[in-house]
Short mmCIF file of C-alpha atoms and ligand atoms in Angstrom, two decimals:
data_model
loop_
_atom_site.label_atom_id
_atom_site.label_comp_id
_atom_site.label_asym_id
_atom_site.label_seq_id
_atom_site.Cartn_x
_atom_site.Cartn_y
_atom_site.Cartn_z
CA UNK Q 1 -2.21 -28.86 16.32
CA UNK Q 2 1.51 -29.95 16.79
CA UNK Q 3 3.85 -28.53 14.04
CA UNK Q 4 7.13 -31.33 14.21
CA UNK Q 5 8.72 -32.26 10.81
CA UNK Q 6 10.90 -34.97 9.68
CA UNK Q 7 13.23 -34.02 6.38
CA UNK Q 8 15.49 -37.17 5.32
CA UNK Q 9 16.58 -35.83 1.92
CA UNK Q 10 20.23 -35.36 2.80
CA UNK Q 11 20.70 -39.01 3.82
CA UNK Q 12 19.34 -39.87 0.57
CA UNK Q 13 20.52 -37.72 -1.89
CA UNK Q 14 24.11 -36.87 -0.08
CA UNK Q 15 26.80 -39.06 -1.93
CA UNK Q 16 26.48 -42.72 -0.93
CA UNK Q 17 23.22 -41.78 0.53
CA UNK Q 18 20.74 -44.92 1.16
CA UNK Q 19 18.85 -45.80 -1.80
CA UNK Q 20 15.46 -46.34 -2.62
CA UNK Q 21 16.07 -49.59 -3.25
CA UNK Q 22 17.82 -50.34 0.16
CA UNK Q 23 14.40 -49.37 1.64
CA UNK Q 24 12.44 -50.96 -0.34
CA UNK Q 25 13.84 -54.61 0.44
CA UNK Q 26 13.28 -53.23 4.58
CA UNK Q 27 10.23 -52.18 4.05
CA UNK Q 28 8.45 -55.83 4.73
CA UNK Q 29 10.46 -55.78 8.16
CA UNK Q 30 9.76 -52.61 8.83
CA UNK Q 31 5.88 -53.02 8.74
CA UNK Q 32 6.02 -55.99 10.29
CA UNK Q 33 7.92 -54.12 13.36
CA UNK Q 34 5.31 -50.98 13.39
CA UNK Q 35 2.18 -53.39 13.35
CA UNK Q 36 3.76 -55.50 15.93
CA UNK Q 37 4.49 -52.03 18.13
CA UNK Q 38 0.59 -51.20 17.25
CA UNK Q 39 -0.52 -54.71 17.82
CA UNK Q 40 1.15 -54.90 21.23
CA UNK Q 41 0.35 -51.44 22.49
CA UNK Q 42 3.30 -51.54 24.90
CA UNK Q 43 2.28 -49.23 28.06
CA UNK Q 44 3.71 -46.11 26.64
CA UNK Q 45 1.70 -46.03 23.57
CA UNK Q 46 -1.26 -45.72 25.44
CA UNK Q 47 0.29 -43.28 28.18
CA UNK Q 48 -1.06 -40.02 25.96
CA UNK Q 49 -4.45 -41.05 26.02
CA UNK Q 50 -4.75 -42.37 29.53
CA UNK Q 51 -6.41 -39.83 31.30
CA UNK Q 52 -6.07 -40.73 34.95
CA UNK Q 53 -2.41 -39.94 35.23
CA UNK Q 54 -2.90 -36.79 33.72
CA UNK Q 55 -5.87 -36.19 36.57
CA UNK Q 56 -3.66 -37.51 39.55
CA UNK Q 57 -0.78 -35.17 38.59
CA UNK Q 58 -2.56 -32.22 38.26
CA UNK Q 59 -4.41 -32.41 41.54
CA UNK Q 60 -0.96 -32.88 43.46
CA UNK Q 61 0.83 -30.13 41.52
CA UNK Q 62 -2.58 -28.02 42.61
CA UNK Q 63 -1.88 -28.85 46.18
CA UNK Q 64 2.08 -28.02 45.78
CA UNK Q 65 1.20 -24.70 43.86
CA UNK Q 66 -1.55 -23.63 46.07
CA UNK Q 67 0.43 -24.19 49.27
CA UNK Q 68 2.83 -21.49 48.38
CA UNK Q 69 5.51 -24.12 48.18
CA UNK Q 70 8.96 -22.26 47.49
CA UNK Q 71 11.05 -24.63 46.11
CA UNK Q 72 10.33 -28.41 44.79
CA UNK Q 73 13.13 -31.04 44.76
CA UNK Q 74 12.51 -33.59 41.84
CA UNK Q 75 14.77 -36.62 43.24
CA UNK Q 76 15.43 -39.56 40.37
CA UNK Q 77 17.89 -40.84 38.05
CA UNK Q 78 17.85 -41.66 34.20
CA UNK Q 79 14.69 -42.52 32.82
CA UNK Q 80 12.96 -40.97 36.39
CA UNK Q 81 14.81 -37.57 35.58
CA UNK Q 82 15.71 -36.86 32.09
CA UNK Q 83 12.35 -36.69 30.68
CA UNK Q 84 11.20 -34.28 33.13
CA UNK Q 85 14.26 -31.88 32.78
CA UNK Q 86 13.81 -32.06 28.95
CA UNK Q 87 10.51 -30.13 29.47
CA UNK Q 88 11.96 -27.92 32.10
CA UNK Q 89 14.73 -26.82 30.29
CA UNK Q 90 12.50 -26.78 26.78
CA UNK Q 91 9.73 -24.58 28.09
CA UNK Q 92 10.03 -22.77 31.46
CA UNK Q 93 12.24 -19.66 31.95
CA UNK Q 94 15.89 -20.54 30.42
CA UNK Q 95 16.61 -18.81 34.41
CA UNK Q 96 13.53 -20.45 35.92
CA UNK Q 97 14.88 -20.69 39.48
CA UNK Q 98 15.68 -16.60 39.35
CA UNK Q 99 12.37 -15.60 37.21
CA UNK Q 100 9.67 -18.77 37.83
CA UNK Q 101 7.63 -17.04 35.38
CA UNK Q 102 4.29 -19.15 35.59
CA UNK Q 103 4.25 -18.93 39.06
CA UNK Q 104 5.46 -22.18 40.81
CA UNK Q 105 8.35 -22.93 43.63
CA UNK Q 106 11.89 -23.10 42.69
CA UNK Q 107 12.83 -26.48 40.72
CA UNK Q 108 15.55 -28.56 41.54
CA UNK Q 109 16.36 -31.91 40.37
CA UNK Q 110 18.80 -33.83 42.94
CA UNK Q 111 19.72 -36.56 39.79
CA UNK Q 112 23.17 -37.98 40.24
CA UNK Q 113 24.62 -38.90 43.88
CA UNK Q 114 27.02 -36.44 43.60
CA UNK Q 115 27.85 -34.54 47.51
CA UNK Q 116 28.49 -31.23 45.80
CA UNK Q 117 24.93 -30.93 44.07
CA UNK Q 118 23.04 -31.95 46.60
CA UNK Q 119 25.06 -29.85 49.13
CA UNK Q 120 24.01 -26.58 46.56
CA UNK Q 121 20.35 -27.79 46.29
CA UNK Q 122 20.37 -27.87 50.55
CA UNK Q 123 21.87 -24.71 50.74
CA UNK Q 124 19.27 -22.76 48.40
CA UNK Q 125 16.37 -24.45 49.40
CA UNK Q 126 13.71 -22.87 52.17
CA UNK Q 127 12.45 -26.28 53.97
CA UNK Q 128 10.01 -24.20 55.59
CA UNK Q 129 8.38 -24.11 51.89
CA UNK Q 130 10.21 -27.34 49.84
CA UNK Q 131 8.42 -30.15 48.46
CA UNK Q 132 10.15 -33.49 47.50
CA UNK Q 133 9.09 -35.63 45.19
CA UNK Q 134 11.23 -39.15 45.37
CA UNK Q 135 10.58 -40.94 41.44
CA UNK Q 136 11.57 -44.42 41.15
CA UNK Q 137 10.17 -46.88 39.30
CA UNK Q 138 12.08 -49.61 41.44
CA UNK Q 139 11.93 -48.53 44.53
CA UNK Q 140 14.92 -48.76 45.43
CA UNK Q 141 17.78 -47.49 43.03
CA UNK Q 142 20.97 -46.24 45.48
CA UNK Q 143 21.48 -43.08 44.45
CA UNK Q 144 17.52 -42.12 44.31
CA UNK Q 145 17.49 -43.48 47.84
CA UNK Q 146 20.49 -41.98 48.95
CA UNK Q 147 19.29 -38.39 47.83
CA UNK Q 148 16.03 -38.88 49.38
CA UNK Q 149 17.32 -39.65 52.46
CA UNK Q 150 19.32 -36.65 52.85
CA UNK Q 151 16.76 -34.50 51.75
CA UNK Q 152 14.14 -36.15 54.29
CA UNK Q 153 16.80 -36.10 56.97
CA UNK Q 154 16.86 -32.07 56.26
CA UNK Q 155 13.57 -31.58 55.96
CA UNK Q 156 12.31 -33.50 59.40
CA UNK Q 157 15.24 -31.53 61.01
CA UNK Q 158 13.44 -28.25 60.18
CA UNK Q 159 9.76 -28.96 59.92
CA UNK Q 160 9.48 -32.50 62.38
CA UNK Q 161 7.97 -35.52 60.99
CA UNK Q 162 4.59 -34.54 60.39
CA UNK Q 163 6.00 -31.53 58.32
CA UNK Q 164 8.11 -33.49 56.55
CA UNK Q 165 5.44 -36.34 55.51
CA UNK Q 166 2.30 -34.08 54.37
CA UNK Q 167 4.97 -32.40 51.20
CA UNK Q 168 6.67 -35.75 50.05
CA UNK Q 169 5.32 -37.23 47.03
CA UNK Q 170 6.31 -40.69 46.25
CA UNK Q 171 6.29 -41.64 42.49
CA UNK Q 172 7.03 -44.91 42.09
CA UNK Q 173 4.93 -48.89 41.00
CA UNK Q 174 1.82 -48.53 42.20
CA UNK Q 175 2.14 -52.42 44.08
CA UNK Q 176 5.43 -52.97 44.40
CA UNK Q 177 8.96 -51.65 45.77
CA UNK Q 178 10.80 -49.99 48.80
CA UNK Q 179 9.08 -46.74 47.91
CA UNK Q 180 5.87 -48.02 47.91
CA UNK Q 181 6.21 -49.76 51.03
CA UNK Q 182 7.97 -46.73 52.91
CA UNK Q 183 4.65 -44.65 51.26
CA UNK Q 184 2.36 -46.50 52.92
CA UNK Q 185 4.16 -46.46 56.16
CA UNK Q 186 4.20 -43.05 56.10
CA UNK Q 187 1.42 -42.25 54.42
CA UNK Q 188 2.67 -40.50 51.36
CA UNK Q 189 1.14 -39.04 48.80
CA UNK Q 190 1.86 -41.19 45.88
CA UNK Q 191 1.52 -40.93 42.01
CA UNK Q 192 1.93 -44.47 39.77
CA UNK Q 193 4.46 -45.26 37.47
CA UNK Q 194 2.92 -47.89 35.78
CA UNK Q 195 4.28 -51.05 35.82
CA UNK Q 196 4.17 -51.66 31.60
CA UNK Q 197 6.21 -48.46 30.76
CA UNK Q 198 10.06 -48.78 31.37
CA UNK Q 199 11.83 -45.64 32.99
CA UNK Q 200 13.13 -43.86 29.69
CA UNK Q 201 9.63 -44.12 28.40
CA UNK Q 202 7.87 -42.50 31.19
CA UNK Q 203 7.83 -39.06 30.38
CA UNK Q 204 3.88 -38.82 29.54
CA UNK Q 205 3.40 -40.57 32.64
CA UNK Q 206 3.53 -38.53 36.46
CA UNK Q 207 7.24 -38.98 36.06
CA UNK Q 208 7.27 -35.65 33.78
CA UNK Q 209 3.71 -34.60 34.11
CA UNK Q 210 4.37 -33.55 37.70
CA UNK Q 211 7.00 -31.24 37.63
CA UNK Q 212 5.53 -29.85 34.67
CA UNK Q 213 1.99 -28.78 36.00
CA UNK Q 214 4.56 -27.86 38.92
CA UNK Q 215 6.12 -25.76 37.02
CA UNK Q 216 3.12 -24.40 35.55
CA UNK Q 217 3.43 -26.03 32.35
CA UNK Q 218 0.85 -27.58 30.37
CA UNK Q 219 0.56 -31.31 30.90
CA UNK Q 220 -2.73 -31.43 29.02
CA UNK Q 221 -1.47 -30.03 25.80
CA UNK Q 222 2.20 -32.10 26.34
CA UNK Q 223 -0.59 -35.10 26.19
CA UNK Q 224 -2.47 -33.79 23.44
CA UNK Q 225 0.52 -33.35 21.03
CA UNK Q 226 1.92 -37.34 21.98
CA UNK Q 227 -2.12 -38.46 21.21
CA UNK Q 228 -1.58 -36.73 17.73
CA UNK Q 229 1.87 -38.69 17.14
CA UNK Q 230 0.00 -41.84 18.19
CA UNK Q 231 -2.73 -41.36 15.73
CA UNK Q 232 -0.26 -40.51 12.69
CA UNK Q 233 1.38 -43.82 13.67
CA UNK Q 234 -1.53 -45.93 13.35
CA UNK Q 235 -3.00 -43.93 10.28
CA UNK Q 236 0.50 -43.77 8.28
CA UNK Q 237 1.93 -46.80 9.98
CA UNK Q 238 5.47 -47.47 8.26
CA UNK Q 239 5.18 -44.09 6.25
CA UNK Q 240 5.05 -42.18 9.35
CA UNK Q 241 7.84 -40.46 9.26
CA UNK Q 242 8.86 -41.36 12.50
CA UNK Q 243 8.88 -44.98 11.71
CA UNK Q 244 10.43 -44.73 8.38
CA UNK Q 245 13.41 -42.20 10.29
CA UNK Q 246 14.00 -45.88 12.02
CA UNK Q 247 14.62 -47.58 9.17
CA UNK Q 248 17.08 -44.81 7.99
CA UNK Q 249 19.23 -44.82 11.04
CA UNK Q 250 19.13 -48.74 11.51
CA UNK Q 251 20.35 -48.56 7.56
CA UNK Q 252 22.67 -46.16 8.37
CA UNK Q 253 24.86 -47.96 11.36
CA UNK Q 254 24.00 -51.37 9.75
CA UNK Q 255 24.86 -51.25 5.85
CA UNK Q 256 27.06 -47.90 6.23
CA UNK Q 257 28.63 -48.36 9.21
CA UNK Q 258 27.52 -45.12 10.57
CA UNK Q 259 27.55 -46.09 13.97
CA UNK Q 260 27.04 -42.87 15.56
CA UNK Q 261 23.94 -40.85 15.97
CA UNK Q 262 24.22 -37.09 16.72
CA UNK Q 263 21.28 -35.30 17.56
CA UNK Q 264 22.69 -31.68 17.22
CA UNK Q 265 19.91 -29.13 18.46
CA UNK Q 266 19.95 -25.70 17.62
CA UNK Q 267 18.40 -24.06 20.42
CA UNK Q 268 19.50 -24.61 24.23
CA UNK Q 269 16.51 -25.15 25.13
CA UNK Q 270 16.52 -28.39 23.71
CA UNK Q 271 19.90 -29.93 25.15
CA UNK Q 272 18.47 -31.74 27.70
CA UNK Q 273 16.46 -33.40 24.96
CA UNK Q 274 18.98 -34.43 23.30
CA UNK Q 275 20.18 -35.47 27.23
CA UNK Q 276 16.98 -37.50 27.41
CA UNK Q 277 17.37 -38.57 23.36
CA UNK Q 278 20.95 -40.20 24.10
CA UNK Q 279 19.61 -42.47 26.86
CA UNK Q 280 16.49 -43.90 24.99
CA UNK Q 281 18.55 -44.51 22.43
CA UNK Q 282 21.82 -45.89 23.97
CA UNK Q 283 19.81 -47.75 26.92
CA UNK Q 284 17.19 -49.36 24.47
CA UNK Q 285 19.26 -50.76 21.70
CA UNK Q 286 23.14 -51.36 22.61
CA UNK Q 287 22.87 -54.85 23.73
CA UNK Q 288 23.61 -58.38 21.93
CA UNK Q 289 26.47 -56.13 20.31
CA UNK Q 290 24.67 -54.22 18.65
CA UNK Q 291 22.98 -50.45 18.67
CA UNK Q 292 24.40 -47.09 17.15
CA UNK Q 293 25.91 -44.61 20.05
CA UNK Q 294 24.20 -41.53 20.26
CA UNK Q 295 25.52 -38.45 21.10
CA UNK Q 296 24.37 -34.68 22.30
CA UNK Q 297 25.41 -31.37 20.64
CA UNK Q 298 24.33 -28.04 20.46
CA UNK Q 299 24.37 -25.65 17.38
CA UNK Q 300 25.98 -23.15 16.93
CA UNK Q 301 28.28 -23.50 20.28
CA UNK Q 302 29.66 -27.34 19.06
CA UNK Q 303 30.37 -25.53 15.40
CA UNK Q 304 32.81 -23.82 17.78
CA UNK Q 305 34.21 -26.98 18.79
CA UNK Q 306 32.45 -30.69 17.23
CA UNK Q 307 31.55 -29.40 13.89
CA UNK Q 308 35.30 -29.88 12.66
CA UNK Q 309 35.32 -33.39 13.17
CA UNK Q 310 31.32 -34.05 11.38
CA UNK Q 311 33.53 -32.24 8.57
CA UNK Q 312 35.82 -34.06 7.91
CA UNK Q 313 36.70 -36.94 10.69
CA UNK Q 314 35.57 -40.62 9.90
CA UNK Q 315 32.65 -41.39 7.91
CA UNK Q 316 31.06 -43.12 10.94
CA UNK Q 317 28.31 -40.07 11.75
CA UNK Q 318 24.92 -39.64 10.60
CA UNK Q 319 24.20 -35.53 12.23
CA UNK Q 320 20.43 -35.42 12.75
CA UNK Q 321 19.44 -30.94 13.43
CA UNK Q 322 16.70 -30.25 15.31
CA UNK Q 323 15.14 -27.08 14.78
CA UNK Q 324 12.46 -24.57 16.05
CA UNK Q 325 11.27 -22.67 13.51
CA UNK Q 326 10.09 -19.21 15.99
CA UNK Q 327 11.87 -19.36 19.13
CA UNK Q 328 9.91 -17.83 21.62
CA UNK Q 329 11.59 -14.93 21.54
CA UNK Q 330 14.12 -12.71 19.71
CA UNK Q 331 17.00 -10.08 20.56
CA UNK Q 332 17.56 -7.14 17.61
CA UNK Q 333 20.86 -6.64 17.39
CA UNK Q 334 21.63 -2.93 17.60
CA UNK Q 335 23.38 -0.86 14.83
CA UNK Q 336 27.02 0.12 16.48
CA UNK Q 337 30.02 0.31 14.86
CA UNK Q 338 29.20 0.18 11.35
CA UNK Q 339 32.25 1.39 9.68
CA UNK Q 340 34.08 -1.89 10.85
CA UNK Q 341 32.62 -4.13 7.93
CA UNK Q 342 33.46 -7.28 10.07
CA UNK Q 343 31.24 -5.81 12.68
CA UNK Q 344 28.70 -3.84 11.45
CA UNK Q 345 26.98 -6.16 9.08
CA UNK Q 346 25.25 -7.58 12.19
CA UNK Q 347 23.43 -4.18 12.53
CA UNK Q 348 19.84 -4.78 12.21
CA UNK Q 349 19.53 -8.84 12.15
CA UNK Q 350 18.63 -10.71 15.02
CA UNK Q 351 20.08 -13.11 16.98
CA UNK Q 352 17.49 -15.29 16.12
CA UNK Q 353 17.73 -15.10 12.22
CA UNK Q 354 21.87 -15.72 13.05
CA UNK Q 355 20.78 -18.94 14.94
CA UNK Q 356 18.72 -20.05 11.67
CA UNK Q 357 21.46 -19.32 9.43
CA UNK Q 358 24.11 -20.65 10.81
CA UNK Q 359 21.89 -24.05 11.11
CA UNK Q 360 20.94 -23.74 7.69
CA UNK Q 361 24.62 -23.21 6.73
CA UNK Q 362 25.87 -26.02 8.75
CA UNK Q 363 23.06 -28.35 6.77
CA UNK Q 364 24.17 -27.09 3.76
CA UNK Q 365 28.34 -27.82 4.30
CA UNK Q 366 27.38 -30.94 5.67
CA UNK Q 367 25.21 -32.41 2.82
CA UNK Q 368 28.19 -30.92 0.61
CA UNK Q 369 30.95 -32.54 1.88
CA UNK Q 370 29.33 -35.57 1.25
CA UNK Q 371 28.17 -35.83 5.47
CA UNK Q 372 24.65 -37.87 5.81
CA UNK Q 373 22.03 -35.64 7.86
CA UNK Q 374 18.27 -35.31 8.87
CA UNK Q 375 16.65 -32.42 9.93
CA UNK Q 376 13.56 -32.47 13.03
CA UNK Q 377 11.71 -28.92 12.84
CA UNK Q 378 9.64 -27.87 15.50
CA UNK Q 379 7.49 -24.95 14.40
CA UNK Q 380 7.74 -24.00 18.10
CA UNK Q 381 8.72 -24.56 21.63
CA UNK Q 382 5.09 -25.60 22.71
CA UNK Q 383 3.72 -28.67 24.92
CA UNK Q 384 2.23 -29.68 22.19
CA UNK Q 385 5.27 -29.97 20.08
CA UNK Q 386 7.39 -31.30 22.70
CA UNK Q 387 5.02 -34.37 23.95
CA UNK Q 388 4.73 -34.89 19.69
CA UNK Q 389 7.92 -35.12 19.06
CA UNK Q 390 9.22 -37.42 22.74
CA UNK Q 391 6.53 -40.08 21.70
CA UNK Q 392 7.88 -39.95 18.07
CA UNK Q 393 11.22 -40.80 18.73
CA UNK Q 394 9.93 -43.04 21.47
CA UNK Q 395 8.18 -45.26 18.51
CA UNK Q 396 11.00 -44.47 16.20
CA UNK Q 397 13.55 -46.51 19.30
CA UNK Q 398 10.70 -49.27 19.87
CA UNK Q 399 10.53 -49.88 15.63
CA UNK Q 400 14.56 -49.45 15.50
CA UNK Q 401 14.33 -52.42 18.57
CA UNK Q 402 12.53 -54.50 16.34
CA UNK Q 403 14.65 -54.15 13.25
CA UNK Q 404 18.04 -54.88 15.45
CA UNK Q 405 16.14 -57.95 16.84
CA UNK Q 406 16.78 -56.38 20.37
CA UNK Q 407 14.72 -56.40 23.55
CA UNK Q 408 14.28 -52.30 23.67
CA UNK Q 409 13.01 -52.34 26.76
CA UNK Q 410 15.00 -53.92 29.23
CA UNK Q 411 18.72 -52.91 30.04
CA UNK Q 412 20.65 -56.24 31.40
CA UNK Q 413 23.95 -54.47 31.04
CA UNK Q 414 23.32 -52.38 33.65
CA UNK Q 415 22.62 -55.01 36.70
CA UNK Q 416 26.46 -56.40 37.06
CA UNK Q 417 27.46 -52.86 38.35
CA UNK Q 418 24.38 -52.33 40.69
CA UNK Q 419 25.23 -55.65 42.39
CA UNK Q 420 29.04 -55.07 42.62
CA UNK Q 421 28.01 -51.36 44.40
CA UNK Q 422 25.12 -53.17 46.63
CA UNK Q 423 27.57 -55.49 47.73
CA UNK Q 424 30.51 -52.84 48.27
CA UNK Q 425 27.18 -50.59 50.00
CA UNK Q 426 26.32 -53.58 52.54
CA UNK Q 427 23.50 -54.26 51.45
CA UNK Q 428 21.85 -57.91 52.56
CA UNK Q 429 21.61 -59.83 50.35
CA UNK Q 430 24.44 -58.80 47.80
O1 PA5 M 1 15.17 -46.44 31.60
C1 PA5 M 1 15.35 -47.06 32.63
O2 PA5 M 1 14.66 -48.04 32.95
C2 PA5 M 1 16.43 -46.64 33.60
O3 PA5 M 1 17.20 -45.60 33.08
C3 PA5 M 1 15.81 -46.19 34.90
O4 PA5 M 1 14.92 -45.12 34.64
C4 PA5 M 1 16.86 -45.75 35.92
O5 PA5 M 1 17.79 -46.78 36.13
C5 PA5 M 1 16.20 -45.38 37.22
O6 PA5 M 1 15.43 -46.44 37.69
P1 PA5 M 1 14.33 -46.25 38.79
O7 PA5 M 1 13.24 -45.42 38.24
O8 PA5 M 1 13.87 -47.64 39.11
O9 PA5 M 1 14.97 -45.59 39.94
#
């Protein structure tokens, strides 16, 4: 049973908090937005209870895990990457690569065309044992391609064609697309994106459930946790907390002018969430001028160095903690010079209890300096809670989409760029 919490007290009862009221007079709109979400069953609402996906990943991450595959090079951008290093980082070994604790190859994602990266991931990788697994929804997005080419080019160097072909996986539209067309010409093994769920909504789909069972995760219980959310949504509908968190935040940058978002996570586990968080977010609902920016932290390093600023900088922040109420494990701190009484105190906490603390101090300052901010607790770092709480904030972006009156899932503001680089690239066309 997934264990995620919302708590919105503090941006209610913090001075010039949102009223009851205020949420009241949404609350017609904000109905009208979650039965419309229901009602439509966009493709990633149903992702969690599609089985087949689930099915298709798991019998290719068999075939990577059982071939004693040494190292397995995720290669995608933005919505075909972030999702899937959320759940890396979140669950696996924090030093996965050194310790690949459940058993699978090395994972490396090859994410932004940058020559230094990739030049590190060729230089650790065996090709006599790699995998590659080229994600694109598109088919064709430069620096996906780019990346795949090099790593191809390495591998068919080493291993020859036939080597090359029988360990790339191509995850991409099932019908459509360069990939798709350079899958079947090579005969690929291939694993659908499907062609109703937008890239930063993919993460139930093979785009994360890959790597995960890869990795040695467990993609059944990431799906069971993100069915769960889905059924809360259609049983609570705009009481689920989820969907009323929307109408907080849309409140927040719209009638407070708190037009920044920071999802401050106290674990690092969870800062590629966040990652994955700031692109949903930013990607889905800045357009027609509107949308609230998002932004990443992590608790307690940013008290060291953002925390100042929540404080007591502009009023323009709402600071939304995320939690995990046992992290999955704990360090005693050790009794050592005790007759220093700015040292010794630590004796005989642990680090874990100082993590929760300091979180539950920072709440507290915040809310009393008058600073708006929501808490998300996980009672764990678990599949389960993970894939609940991605599909939560998934519907809380889609309802937030409706209340701005924006298109969540398309990004237009992204295309002028692509052409000017096509063009600059050589490509036809362009
Ligand atoms: O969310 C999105 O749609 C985008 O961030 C895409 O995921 C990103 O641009 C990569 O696209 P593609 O999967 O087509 O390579």
């Amino acid at each position: 049973m997934a264990d995620v919490t919302f708590d919105y007290q503090n941006l209610l009862e913090v001075e010039g908090g949102l009223t009851e009221r205020e949420l009241e007079e949404l609350s017609p709109r904000l109905r009208e937005a979650v039965d419309g979400l229901l009602d439509g069953r966009p493709g990633f609402m149903r992702l969690p209870r599609t089985r087949e996906y689930l099915d298709a990943s798991l019998e290719v991450a068999e075939r990577v895990r059982s071939s004693g595959a040494t190292d397995f090079v995720h290669v995608g951008i933005g919505g075909s990457a972030l999702g899937p290093m959320a759940l890396h980082r979140a669950l696996s070994h924090p030093f996965y690569n050194l310790i690949p604790d459940r058993g699978g190859p090395r994972l490396h994602f090859a994410e932004n065309a940058d020559p230094t990266t990739l030049s590190g991931i060729l230089d650790v990788i065996e090709p006599e044992g790699t995998w590659v697994n080229v994600v694109t929804k598109s088919g064709s997005t430069a620096e996906t391609m780019a990346n795949f080419l090099v790593i191809r080019g390495a591998l068919a160097k080493a291993l020859g064609d036939f080597g090359y072909q029988s360990r790339t996986v191509a995850t991409t539209d099932p019908e459509k697309g360069f990939l798709k067309r350079i899958a079947d010409r090579e005969d690929l093994s291939t694993l659908p994106i499907p062609p109703d769920v937008g890239g930063r909504f993919s993460v139930l789909s093979p785009v994360g459930l890959l790597p995960a069972a890869v990795a040695g995760l467990d993609a059944e219980a990431l799906l069971a946790g993100a069915a769960r959310c889905v059924e809360e949504v259609e049983e609570r509908r705009d009481e689920h907390p989820a969907v009323a968190g929307a109408a907080m935040h849309y409140l927040m940058d719209t009638s407070r002018g708190r037009n920044i978002r920071v999802m401050m996570v106290y674990a690092d586990a969870l800062e590629r969430l966040a990652a994955w968080f700031v692109q949903l977010w930013a990607e889905s609902l800045g357009k027609d001028g509107k949308g609230s920016t998002p932004h990443g932290a992590v608790g307690t390093t940013d008290q060291h160095s953002q925390l100042q600023l929540y404080m007591e900088g502009p009023q323009d922040k709402v600071i939304e903690i995320v939690e995990v109420g046992r992290p999955p494990r704990d360090v005693e701190i050790p009794g050592a010079y005790e007759d220093l009484e700015g040292v010794g105190y630590l004796s005989g906490h642990t680090v874990g209890e100082l993590l929760g603390v300091e979180c539950d101090a920072t709440r507290r300052a915040l809310t009393e300096a008058g600073r708006p901010n929501d808490t998300i607790r996980l009672g764990s770092l678990s599949e389960e809670n993970l894939g609940y709480l991605m599909q939560a904030l998934e519907v809380q972006t889609a309802v937030a989409g409706a209340l701005y009156g924006v298109n969540p899932y398309d990004q237009p503001g992204v295309e002028a760029g692509k052409r000017i680089t096509y063009r600059r690239m050589g490509r036809p066309g362009y």
